[in-house]
Short mmCIF file of C-alpha atoms in Angstrom, two decimals:
data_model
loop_
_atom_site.label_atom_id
_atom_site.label_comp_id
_atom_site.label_asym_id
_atom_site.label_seq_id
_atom_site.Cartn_x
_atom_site.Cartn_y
_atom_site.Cartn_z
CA UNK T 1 0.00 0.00 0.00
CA UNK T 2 1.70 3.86 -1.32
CA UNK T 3 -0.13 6.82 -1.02
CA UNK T 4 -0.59 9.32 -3.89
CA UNK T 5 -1.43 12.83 -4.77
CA UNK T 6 -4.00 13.43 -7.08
CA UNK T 7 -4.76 16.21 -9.09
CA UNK T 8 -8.11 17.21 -10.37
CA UNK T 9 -9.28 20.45 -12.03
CA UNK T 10 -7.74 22.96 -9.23
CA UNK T 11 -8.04 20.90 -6.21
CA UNK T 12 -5.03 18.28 -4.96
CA UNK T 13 -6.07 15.33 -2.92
CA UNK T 14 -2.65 14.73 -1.16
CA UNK T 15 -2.26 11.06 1.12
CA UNK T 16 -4.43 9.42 -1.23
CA UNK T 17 -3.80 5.37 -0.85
CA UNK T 18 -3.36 3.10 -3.33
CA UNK T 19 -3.31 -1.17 -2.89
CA UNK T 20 -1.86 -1.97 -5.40
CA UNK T 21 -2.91 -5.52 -5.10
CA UNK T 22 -6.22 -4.70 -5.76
CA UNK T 23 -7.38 -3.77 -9.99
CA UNK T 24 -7.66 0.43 -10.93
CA UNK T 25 -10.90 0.30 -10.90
CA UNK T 26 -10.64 -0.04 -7.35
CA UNK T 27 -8.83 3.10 -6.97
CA UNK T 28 -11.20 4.71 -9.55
CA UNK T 29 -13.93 4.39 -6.66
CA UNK T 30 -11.65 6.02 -3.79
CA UNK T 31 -11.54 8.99 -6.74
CA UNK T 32 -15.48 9.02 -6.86
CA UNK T 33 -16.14 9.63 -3.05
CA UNK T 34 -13.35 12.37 -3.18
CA UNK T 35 -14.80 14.04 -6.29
CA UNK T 36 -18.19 12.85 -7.36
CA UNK T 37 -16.42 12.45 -10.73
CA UNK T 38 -18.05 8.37 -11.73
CA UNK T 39 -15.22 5.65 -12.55
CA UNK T 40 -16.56 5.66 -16.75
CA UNK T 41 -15.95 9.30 -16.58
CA UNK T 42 -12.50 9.27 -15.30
CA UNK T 43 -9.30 9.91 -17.19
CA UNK T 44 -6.03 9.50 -14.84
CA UNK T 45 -2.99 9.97 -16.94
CA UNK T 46 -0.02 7.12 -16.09
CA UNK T 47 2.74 5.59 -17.86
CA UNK T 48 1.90 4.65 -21.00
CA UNK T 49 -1.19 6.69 -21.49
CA UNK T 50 -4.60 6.35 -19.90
CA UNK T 51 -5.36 4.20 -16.54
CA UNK T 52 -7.54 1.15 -17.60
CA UNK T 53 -9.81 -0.42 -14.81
CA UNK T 54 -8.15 -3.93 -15.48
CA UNK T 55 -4.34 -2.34 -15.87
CA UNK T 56 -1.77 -4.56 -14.30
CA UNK T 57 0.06 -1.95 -11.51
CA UNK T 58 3.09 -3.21 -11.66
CA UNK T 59 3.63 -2.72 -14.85
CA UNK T 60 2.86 1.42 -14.70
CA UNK T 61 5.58 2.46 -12.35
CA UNK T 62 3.75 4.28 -9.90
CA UNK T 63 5.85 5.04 -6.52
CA UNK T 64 4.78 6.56 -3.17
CA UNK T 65 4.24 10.07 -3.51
CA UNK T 66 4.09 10.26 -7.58
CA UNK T 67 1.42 13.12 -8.61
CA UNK T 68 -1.22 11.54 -10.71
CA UNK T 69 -3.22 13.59 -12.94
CA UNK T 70 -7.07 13.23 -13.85
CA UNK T 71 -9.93 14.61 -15.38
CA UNK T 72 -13.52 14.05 -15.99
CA UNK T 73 -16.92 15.76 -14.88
CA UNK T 74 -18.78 15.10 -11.22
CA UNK T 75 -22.23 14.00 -11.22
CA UNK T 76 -24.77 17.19 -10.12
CA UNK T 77 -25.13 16.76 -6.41
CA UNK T 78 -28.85 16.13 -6.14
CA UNK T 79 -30.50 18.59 -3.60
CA UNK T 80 -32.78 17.67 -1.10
CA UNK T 81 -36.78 18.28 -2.25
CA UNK T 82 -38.00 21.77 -0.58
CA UNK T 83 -41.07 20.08 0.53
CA UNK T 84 -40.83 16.94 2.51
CA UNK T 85 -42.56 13.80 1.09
CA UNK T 86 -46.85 14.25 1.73
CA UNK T 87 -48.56 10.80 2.06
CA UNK T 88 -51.65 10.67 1.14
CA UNK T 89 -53.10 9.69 4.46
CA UNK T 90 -51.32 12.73 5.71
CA UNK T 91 -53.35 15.18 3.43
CA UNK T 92 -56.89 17.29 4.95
CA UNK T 93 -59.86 14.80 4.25
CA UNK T 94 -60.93 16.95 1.23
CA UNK T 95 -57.61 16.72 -0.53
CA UNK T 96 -57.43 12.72 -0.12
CA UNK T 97 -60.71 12.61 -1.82
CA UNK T 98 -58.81 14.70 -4.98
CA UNK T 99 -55.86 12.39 -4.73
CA UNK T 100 -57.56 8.92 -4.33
CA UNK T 101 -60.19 9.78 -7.59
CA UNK T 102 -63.46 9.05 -5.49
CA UNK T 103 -65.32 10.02 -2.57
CA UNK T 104 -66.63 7.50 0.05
CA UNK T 105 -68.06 4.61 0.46
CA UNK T 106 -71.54 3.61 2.99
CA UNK T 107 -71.59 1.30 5.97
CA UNK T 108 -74.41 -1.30 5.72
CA UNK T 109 -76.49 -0.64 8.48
CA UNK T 110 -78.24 -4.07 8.17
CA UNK T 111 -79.76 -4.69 4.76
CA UNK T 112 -79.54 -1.40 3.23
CA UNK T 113 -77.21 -2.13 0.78
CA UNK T 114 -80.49 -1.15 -1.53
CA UNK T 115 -80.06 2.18 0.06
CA UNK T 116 -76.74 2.72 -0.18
CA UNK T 117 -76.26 2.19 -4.35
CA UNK T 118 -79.19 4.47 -4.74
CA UNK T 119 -77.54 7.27 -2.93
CA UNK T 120 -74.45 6.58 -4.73
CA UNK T 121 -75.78 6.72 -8.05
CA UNK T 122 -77.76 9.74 -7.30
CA UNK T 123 -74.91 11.61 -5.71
CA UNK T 124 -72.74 11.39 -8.63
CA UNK T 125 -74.82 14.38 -10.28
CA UNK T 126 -73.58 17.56 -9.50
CA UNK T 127 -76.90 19.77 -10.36
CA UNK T 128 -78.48 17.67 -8.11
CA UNK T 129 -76.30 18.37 -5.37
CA UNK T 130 -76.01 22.24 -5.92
CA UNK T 131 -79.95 22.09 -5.84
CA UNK T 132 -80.07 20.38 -2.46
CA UNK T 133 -77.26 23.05 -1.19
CA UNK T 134 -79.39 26.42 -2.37
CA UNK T 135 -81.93 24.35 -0.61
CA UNK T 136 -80.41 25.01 3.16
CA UNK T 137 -80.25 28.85 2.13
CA UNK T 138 -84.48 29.25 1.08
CA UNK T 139 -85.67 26.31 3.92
CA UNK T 140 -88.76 25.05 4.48
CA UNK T 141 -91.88 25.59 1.83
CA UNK T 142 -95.18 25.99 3.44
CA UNK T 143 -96.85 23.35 1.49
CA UNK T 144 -93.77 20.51 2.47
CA UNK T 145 -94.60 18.25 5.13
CA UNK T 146 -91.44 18.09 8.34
CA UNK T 147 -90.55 14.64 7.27
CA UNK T 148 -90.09 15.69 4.06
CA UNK T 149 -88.21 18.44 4.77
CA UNK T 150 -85.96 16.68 7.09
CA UNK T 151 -85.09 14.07 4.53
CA UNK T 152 -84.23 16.33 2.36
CA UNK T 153 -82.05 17.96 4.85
CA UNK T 154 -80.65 14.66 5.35
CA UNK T 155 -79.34 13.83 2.00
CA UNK T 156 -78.04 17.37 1.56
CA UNK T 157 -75.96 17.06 4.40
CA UNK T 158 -74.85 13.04 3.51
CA UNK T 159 -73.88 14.24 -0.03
CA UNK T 160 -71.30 17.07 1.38
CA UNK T 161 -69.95 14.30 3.99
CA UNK T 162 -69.28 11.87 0.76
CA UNK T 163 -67.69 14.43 -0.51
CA UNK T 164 -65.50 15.87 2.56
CA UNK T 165 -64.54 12.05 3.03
CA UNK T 166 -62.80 8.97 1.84
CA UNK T 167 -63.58 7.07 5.07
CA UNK T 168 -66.70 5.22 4.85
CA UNK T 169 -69.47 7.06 6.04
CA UNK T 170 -72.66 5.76 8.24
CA UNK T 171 -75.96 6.97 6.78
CA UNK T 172 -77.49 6.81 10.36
CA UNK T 173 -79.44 9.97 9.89
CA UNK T 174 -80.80 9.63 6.51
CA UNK T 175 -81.82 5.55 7.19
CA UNK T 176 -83.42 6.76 10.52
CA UNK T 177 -85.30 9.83 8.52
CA UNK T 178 -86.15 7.18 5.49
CA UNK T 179 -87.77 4.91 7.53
CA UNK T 180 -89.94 8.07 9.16
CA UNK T 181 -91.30 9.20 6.21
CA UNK T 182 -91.39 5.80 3.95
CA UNK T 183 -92.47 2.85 6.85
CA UNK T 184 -91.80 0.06 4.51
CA UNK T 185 -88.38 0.90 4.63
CA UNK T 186 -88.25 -0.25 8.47
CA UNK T 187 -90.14 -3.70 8.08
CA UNK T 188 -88.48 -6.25 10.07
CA UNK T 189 -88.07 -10.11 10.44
CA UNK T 190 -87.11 -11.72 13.28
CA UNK T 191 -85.75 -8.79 15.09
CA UNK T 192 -83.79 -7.82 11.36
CA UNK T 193 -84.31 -4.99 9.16
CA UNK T 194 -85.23 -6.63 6.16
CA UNK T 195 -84.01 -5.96 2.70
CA UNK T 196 -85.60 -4.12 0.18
CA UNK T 197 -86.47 -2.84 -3.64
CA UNK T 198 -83.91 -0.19 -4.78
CA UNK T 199 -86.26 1.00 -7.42
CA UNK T 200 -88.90 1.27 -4.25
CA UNK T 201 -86.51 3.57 -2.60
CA UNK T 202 -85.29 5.18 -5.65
CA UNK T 203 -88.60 6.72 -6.83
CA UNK T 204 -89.91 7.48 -3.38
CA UNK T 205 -86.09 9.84 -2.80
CA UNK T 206 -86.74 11.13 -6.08
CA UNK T 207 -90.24 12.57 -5.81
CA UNK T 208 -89.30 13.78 -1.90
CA UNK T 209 -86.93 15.93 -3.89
CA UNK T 210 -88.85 17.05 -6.28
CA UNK T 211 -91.51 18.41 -3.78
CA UNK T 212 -88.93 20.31 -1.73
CA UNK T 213 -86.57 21.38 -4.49
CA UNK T 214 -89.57 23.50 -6.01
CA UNK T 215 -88.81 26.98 -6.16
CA UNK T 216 -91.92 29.54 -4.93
CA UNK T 217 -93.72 30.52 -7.84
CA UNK T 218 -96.92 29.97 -9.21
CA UNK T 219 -98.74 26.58 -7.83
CA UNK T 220 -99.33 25.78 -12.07
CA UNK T 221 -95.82 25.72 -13.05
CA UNK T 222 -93.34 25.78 -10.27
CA UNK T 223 -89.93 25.40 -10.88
CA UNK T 224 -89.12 22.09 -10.13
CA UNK T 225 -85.43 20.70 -10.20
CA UNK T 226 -85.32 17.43 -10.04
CA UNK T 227 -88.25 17.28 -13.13
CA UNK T 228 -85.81 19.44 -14.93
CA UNK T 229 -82.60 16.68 -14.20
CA UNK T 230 -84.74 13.77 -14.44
CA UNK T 231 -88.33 13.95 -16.03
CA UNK T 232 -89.10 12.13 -19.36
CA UNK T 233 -92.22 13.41 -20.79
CA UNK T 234 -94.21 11.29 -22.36
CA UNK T 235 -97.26 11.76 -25.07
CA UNK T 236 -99.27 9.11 -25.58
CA UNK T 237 -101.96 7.41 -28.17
CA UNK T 238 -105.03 5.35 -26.21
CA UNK T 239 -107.06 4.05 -28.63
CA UNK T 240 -109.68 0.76 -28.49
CA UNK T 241 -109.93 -1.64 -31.90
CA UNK T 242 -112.98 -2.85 -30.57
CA UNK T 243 -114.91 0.44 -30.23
CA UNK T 244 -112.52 2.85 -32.88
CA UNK T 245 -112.25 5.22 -29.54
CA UNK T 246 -109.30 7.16 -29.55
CA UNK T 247 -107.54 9.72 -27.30
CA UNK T 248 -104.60 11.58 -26.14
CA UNK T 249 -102.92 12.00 -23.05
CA UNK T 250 -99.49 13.61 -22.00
CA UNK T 251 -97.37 12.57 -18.12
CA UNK T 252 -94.55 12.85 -16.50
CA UNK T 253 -92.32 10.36 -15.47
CA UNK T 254 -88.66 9.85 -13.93
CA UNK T 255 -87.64 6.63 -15.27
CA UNK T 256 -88.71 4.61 -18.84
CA UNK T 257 -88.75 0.96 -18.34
CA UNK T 258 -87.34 -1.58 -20.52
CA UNK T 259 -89.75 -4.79 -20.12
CA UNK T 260 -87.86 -8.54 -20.74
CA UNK T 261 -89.32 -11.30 -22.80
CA UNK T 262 -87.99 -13.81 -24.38
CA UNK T 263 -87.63 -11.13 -28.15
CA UNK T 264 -85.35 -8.96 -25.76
CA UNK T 265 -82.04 -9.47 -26.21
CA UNK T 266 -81.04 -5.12 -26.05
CA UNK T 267 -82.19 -2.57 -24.01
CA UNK T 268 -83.61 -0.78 -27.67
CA UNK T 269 -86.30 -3.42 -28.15
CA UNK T 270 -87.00 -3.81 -23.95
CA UNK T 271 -87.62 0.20 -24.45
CA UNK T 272 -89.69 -0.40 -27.29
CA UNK T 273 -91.83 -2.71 -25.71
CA UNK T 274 -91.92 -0.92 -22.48
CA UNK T 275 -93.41 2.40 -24.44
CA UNK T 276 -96.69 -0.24 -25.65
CA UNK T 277 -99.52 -1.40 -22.71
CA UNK T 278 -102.57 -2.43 -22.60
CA UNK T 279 -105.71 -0.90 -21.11
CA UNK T 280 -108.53 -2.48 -19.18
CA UNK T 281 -110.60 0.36 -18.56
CA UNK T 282 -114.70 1.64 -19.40
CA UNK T 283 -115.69 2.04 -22.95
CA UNK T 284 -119.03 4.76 -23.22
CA UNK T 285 -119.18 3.57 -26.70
CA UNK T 286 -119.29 -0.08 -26.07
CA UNK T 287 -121.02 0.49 -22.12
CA UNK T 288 -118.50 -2.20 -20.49
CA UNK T 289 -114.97 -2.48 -20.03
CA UNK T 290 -113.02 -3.00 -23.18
CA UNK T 291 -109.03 -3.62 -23.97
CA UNK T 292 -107.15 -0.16 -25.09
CA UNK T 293 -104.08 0.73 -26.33
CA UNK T 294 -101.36 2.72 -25.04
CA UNK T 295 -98.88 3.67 -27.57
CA UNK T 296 -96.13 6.51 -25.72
CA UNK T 297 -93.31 8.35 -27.48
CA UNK T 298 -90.71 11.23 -25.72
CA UNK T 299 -92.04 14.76 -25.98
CA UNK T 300 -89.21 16.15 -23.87
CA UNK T 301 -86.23 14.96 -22.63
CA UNK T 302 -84.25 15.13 -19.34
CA UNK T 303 -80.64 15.59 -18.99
CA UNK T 304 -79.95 12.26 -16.74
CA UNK T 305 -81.84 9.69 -18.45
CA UNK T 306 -82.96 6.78 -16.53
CA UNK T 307 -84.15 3.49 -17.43
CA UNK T 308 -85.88 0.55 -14.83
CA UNK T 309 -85.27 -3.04 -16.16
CA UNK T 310 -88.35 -4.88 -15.42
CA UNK T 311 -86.53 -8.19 -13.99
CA UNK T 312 -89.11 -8.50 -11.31
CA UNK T 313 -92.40 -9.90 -10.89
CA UNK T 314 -94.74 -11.51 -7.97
CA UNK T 315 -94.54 -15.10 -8.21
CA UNK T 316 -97.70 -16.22 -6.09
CA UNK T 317 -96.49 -20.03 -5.76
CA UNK T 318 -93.29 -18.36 -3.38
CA UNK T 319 -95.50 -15.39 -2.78
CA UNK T 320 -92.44 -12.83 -3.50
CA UNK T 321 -90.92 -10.88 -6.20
CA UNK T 322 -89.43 -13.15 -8.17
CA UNK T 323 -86.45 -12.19 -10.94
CA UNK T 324 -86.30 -12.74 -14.70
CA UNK T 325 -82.34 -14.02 -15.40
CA UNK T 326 -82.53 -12.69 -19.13
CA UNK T 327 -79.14 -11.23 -20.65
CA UNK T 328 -80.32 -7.53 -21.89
CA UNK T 329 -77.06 -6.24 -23.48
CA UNK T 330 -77.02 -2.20 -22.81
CA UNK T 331 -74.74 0.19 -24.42
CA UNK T 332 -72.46 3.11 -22.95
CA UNK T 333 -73.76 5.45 -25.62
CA UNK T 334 -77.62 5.63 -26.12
CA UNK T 335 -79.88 7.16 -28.64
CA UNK T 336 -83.00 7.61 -28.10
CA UNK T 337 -83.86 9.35 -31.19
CA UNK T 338 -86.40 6.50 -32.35
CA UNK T 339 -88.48 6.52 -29.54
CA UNK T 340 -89.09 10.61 -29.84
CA UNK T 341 -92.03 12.07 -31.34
CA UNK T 342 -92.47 13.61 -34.58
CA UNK T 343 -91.74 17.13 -33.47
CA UNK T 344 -89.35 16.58 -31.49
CA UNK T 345 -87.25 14.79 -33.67
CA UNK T 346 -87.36 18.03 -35.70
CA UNK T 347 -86.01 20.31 -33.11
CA UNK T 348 -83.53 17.76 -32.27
CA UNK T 349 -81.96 17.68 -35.89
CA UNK T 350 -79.71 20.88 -35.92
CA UNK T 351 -78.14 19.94 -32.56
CA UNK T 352 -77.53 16.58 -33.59
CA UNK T 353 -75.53 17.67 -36.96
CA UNK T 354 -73.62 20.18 -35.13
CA UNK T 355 -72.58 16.87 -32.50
CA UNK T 356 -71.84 15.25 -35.41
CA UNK T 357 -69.58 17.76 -37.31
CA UNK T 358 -67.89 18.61 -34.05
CA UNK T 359 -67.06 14.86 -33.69
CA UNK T 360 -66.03 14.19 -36.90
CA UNK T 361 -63.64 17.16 -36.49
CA UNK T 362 -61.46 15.11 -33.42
CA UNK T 363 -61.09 12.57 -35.74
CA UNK T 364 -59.79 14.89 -38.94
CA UNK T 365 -63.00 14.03 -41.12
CA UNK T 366 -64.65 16.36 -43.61
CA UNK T 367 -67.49 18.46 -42.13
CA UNK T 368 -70.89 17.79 -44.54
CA UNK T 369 -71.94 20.61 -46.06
CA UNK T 370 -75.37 19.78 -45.93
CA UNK T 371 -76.14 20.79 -42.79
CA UNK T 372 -79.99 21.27 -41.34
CA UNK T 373 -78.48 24.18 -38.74
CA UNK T 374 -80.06 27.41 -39.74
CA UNK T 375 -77.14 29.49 -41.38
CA UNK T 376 -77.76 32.42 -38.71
CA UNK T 377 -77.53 30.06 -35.66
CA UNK T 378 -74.44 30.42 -33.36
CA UNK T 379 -74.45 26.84 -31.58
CA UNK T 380 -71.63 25.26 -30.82
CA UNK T 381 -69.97 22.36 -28.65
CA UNK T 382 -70.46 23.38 -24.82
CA UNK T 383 -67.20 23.64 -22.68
CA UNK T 384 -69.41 22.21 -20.04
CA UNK T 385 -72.62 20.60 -20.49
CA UNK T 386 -75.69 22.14 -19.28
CA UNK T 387 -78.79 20.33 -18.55
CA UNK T 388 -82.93 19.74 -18.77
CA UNK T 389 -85.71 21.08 -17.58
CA UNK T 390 -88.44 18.68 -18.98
CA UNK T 391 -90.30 22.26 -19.45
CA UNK T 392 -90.75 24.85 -22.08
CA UNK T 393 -89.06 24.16 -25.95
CA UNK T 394 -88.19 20.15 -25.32
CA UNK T 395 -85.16 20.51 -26.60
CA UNK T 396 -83.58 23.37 -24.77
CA UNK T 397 -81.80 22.08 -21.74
CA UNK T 398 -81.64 24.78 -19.14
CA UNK T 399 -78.76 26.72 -17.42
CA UNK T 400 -77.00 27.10 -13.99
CA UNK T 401 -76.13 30.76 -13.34
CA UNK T 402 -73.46 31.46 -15.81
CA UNK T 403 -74.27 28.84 -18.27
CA UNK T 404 -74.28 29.39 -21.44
CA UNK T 405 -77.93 28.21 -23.32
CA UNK T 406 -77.75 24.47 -24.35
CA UNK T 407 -79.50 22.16 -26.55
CA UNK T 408 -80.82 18.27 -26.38
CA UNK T 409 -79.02 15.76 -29.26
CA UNK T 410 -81.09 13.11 -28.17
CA UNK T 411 -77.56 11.27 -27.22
CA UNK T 412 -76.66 10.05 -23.85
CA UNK T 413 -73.80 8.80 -21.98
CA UNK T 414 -73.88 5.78 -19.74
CA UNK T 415 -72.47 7.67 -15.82
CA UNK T 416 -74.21 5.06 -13.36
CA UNK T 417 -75.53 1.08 -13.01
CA UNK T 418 -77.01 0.19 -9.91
CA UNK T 419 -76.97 -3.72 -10.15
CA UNK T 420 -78.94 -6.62 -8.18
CA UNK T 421 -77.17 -10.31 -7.19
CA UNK T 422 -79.74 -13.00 -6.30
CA UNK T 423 -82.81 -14.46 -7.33
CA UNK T 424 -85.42 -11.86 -5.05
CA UNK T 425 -85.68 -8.00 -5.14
CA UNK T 426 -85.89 -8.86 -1.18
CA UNK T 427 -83.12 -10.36 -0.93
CA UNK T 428 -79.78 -10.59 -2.65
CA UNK T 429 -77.60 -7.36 -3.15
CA UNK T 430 -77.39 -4.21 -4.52
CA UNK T 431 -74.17 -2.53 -5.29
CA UNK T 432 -73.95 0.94 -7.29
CA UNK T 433 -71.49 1.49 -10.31
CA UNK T 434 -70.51 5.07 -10.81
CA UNK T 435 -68.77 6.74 -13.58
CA UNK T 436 -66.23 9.46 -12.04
CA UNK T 437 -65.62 12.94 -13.13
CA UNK T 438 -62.44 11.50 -14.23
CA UNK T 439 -63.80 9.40 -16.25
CA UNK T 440 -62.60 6.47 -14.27
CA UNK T 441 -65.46 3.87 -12.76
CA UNK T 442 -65.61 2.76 -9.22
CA UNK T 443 -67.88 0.19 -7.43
CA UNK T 444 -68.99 0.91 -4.51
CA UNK T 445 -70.03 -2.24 -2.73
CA UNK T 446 -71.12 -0.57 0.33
CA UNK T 447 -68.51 0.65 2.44
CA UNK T 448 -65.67 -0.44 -0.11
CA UNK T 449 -65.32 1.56 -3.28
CA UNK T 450 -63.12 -0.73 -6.18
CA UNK T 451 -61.71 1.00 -9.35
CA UNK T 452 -63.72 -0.69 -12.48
CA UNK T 453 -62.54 -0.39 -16.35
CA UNK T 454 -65.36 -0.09 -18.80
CA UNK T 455 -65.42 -4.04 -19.77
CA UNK T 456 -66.41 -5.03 -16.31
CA UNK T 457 -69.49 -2.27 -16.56
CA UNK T 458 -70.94 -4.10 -19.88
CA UNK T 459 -70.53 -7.12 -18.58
CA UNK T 460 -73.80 -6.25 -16.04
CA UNK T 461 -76.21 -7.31 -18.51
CA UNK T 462 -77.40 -10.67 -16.79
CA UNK T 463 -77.27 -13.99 -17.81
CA UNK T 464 -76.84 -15.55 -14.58
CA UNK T 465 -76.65 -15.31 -10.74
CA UNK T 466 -73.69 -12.65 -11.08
CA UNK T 467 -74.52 -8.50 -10.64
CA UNK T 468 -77.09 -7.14 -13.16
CA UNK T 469 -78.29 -3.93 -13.99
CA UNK T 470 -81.52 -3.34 -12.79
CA UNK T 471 -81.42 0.59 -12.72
CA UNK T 472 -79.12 2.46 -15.29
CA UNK T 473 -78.59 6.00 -15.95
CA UNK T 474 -77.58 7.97 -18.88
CA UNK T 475 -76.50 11.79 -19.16
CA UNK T 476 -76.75 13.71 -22.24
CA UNK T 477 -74.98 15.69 -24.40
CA UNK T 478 -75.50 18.39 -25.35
CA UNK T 479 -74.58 21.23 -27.92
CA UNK T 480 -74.42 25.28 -26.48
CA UNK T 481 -76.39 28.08 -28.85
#
């Protein structure tokens, strides 16, 4: 063992050993915690040229005390980060929610998984929830009942705790304000709650809502927001083959239904057979009761869209609902142009070539140049999409404050799929699929949200004893004027 001087750029590293029983490259790492300069980059000049990592020693000459020379460039000496590592559990509540993609999930409070998915798929629309919020600034109406009210109240103040949170949350309040105003929901057997129809508790939310969501105006036409998100009106054809009698008759609804038989295979035909009935009602012509039928069509749509698959039906032999199996194949885009009537299909044929010309733009195709928009109109693609209000010109979806005039393309996106497991709408369970802001889906199964990709979403469709839709529901798009 000799020591060494070494000199690099203008800096001399005097007393530096050197074993010279072990190879240069050995040395070439004492260099490297001196100067930061790697053992590639380094160029130490000996006898003979440059100093190879496998050079024999003894062969160079070097003696104690010899000045070696050497060159190359240090590595940048990485700084420590100005902010200190932030784990995610470390972050305020509201800024996990951000980082993790999707707010919280909902403790089962025995059997209310049925519950739980239908709060989760109603909670994923954002008008909704800025309705129920300018709800705690104008209170109480005169003409809502306190239960009402305080349900209302309730999932108001559950929706901004889904969103505050990525902890599961307990729906205590809400469940113990449900059962209050809907008894059903609190039937019990042997000492259990029991379990219960998510459609059931679906509509009766939805049409709580709408009666406190009404803004004061007049009694004929108030200004109701959850018609405006989620009514479907409907016009409909009653007529009788046995008598020629014929009328017309227009209603509201917040949900089409697609019926099952053994012709449906896709939700198109269920919907098509679900817009037919038939009557048993009084015939003055005929002075007895007589078969009619009910032929519907969409006179004005909503912005969320939301269809009921009718997989249910009492089976007196068990005496309970019992569940039709059928694979109905559903798809993530839906048109529901077909099943519109005649005049709205008209007003819906500008905004649907302006969708279609702005769509064919992303992908680089040639605009048509016919066009049915009226060469004076302005409309184009919305940077946000506004929404419905089931009142007024059909096809003009209503604004927020700030929101720019929108129009109805009779196209709708697939956002949420609340799905049923087992053989009873009593029994079984529900779990809610939800389509994120992101774009990402997530199942929430209760009080454990799962990240989804779009296959496992289309794979719902039924078929066997696996999850399948029963409620689905679709959000439009629509074009800005």
């Amino acid at each position: 063992m000799i020591t060494v001087s070494v000199k690099w750029q203008k800096e001399l590293f005097k007393d530096v050993e050197l074993d010279m029983t072990q190879p240069p490259y050995v040395f070439k790492c004492q260099l490297f915690d001196l100067t930061g300069v790697p053992p590639e980059r380094q160029k130490i000049m000996v006898k003979g040229g440059l100093l190879k990592d496998d050079a024999d020693w003894s062969t160079l000459g070097v003696k104690a005390g010899q000045k070696l020379m050497m060159m190359g460039t240090a590595d940048e000496i990485v700084k420590s980060p100005e902010k200190g590592t932030v784990f995610v559990e470390d972050l305020p509540e509201e800024e996990q929610v951000i980082a993790v993609g999707h707010t919280a999930g909902l403790f089962n409070l025995g059997n209310t998984c049925y519950m739980n998915s239908t709060l989760q798929c109603l909670h994923s629309v954002p008008e909704l929830k800025s309705a129920l919020i300018k709800y705690s600034h104008s209170g109480r109406s005169n003409d809502v009942d306190q239960t009402s009210h305080m349900l209302t109240i309730a999932t108001r103040d559950l929706f901004n705790e889904l969103d505050k949170s990525v902890k599961p949350v307990a729906p205590m309040q809400f469940w113990m304000v449900l059962r209050k105003k809907y008894p059903q929901f609190g039937q019990l057997h042997n000492g259990v709650f029991m379990q219960q129809d998510a459609e059931e508790c679906w509509a009766q939310l939805l049409y709580t809502l709408s009666q406190s969501l009404r803004s004061p105006g007049s009694s004929e036409n108030p200004d109701d927001a959850v018609k405006a998100l989620f009514g479907i009106e409907l016009s409909s054809r009653v007529h009788c083959h046995e008598s020629s009698e014929e009328s017309s008759e227009t209603e509201s609804v917040y949900s089409l239904k697609c019926h099952i038989s053994h012709e449906v295979n896709h939700l198109h035909e269920g919907l098509k057979h679900g817009l037919k009935s038939e009557l048993e009602k009084a015939s003055p012509a005929l002075g007895r009761s007589a078969i009619f039928l009910k032929e519907s069509c969409i006179n004005a749509l909503p912005r969320y869209l939301t269809v009921q698959f009718v997989r249910f039906f009492w089976k007196r032999e068990s005496n309970q609902k019992a569940k039709i199996l059928r694979k109905v194949g559903y798809p993530l885009v839906l048109d529901v142009y077909d099943f519109c009537s005649e005049n709205l299909r008209k007003k819906l044929e500008s905004p649907r070539q302006i969708l279609r010309n702005e769509e064919g733009k992303k992908f680089g195709l040639k605009v048509s140049e016919k066009s049915s928009v009226d060469k004076n109109s302005d409309a184009q693609m919305p940077d946000a999409e506004g929404s419905s209000n089931g009142g007024g010109d059909p096809s003009i979806a209503p604004m927020e404050e700030g929101e720019k005039e929108t129009q109805m393309t009779g196209i709708y996106d697939l956002v949420a799929v609340l799905t049923h497991k087992g053989r009873s709408a009593d029994s079984g369970h529900y779990v809610g699929w939800v389509k994120q802001e992101n774009g990402k889906w997530i199942e929430y199964d209760d009080d454990n949200p799962k990240p989804r990709v779009e296959d496992d979403i289309t794979k719902l469709s039924g078929g066997g004893d696996w999850h399948m839709a029963y409620i689905i529901m679709y959000k439009a798009r629509v074009v800005s004027v």
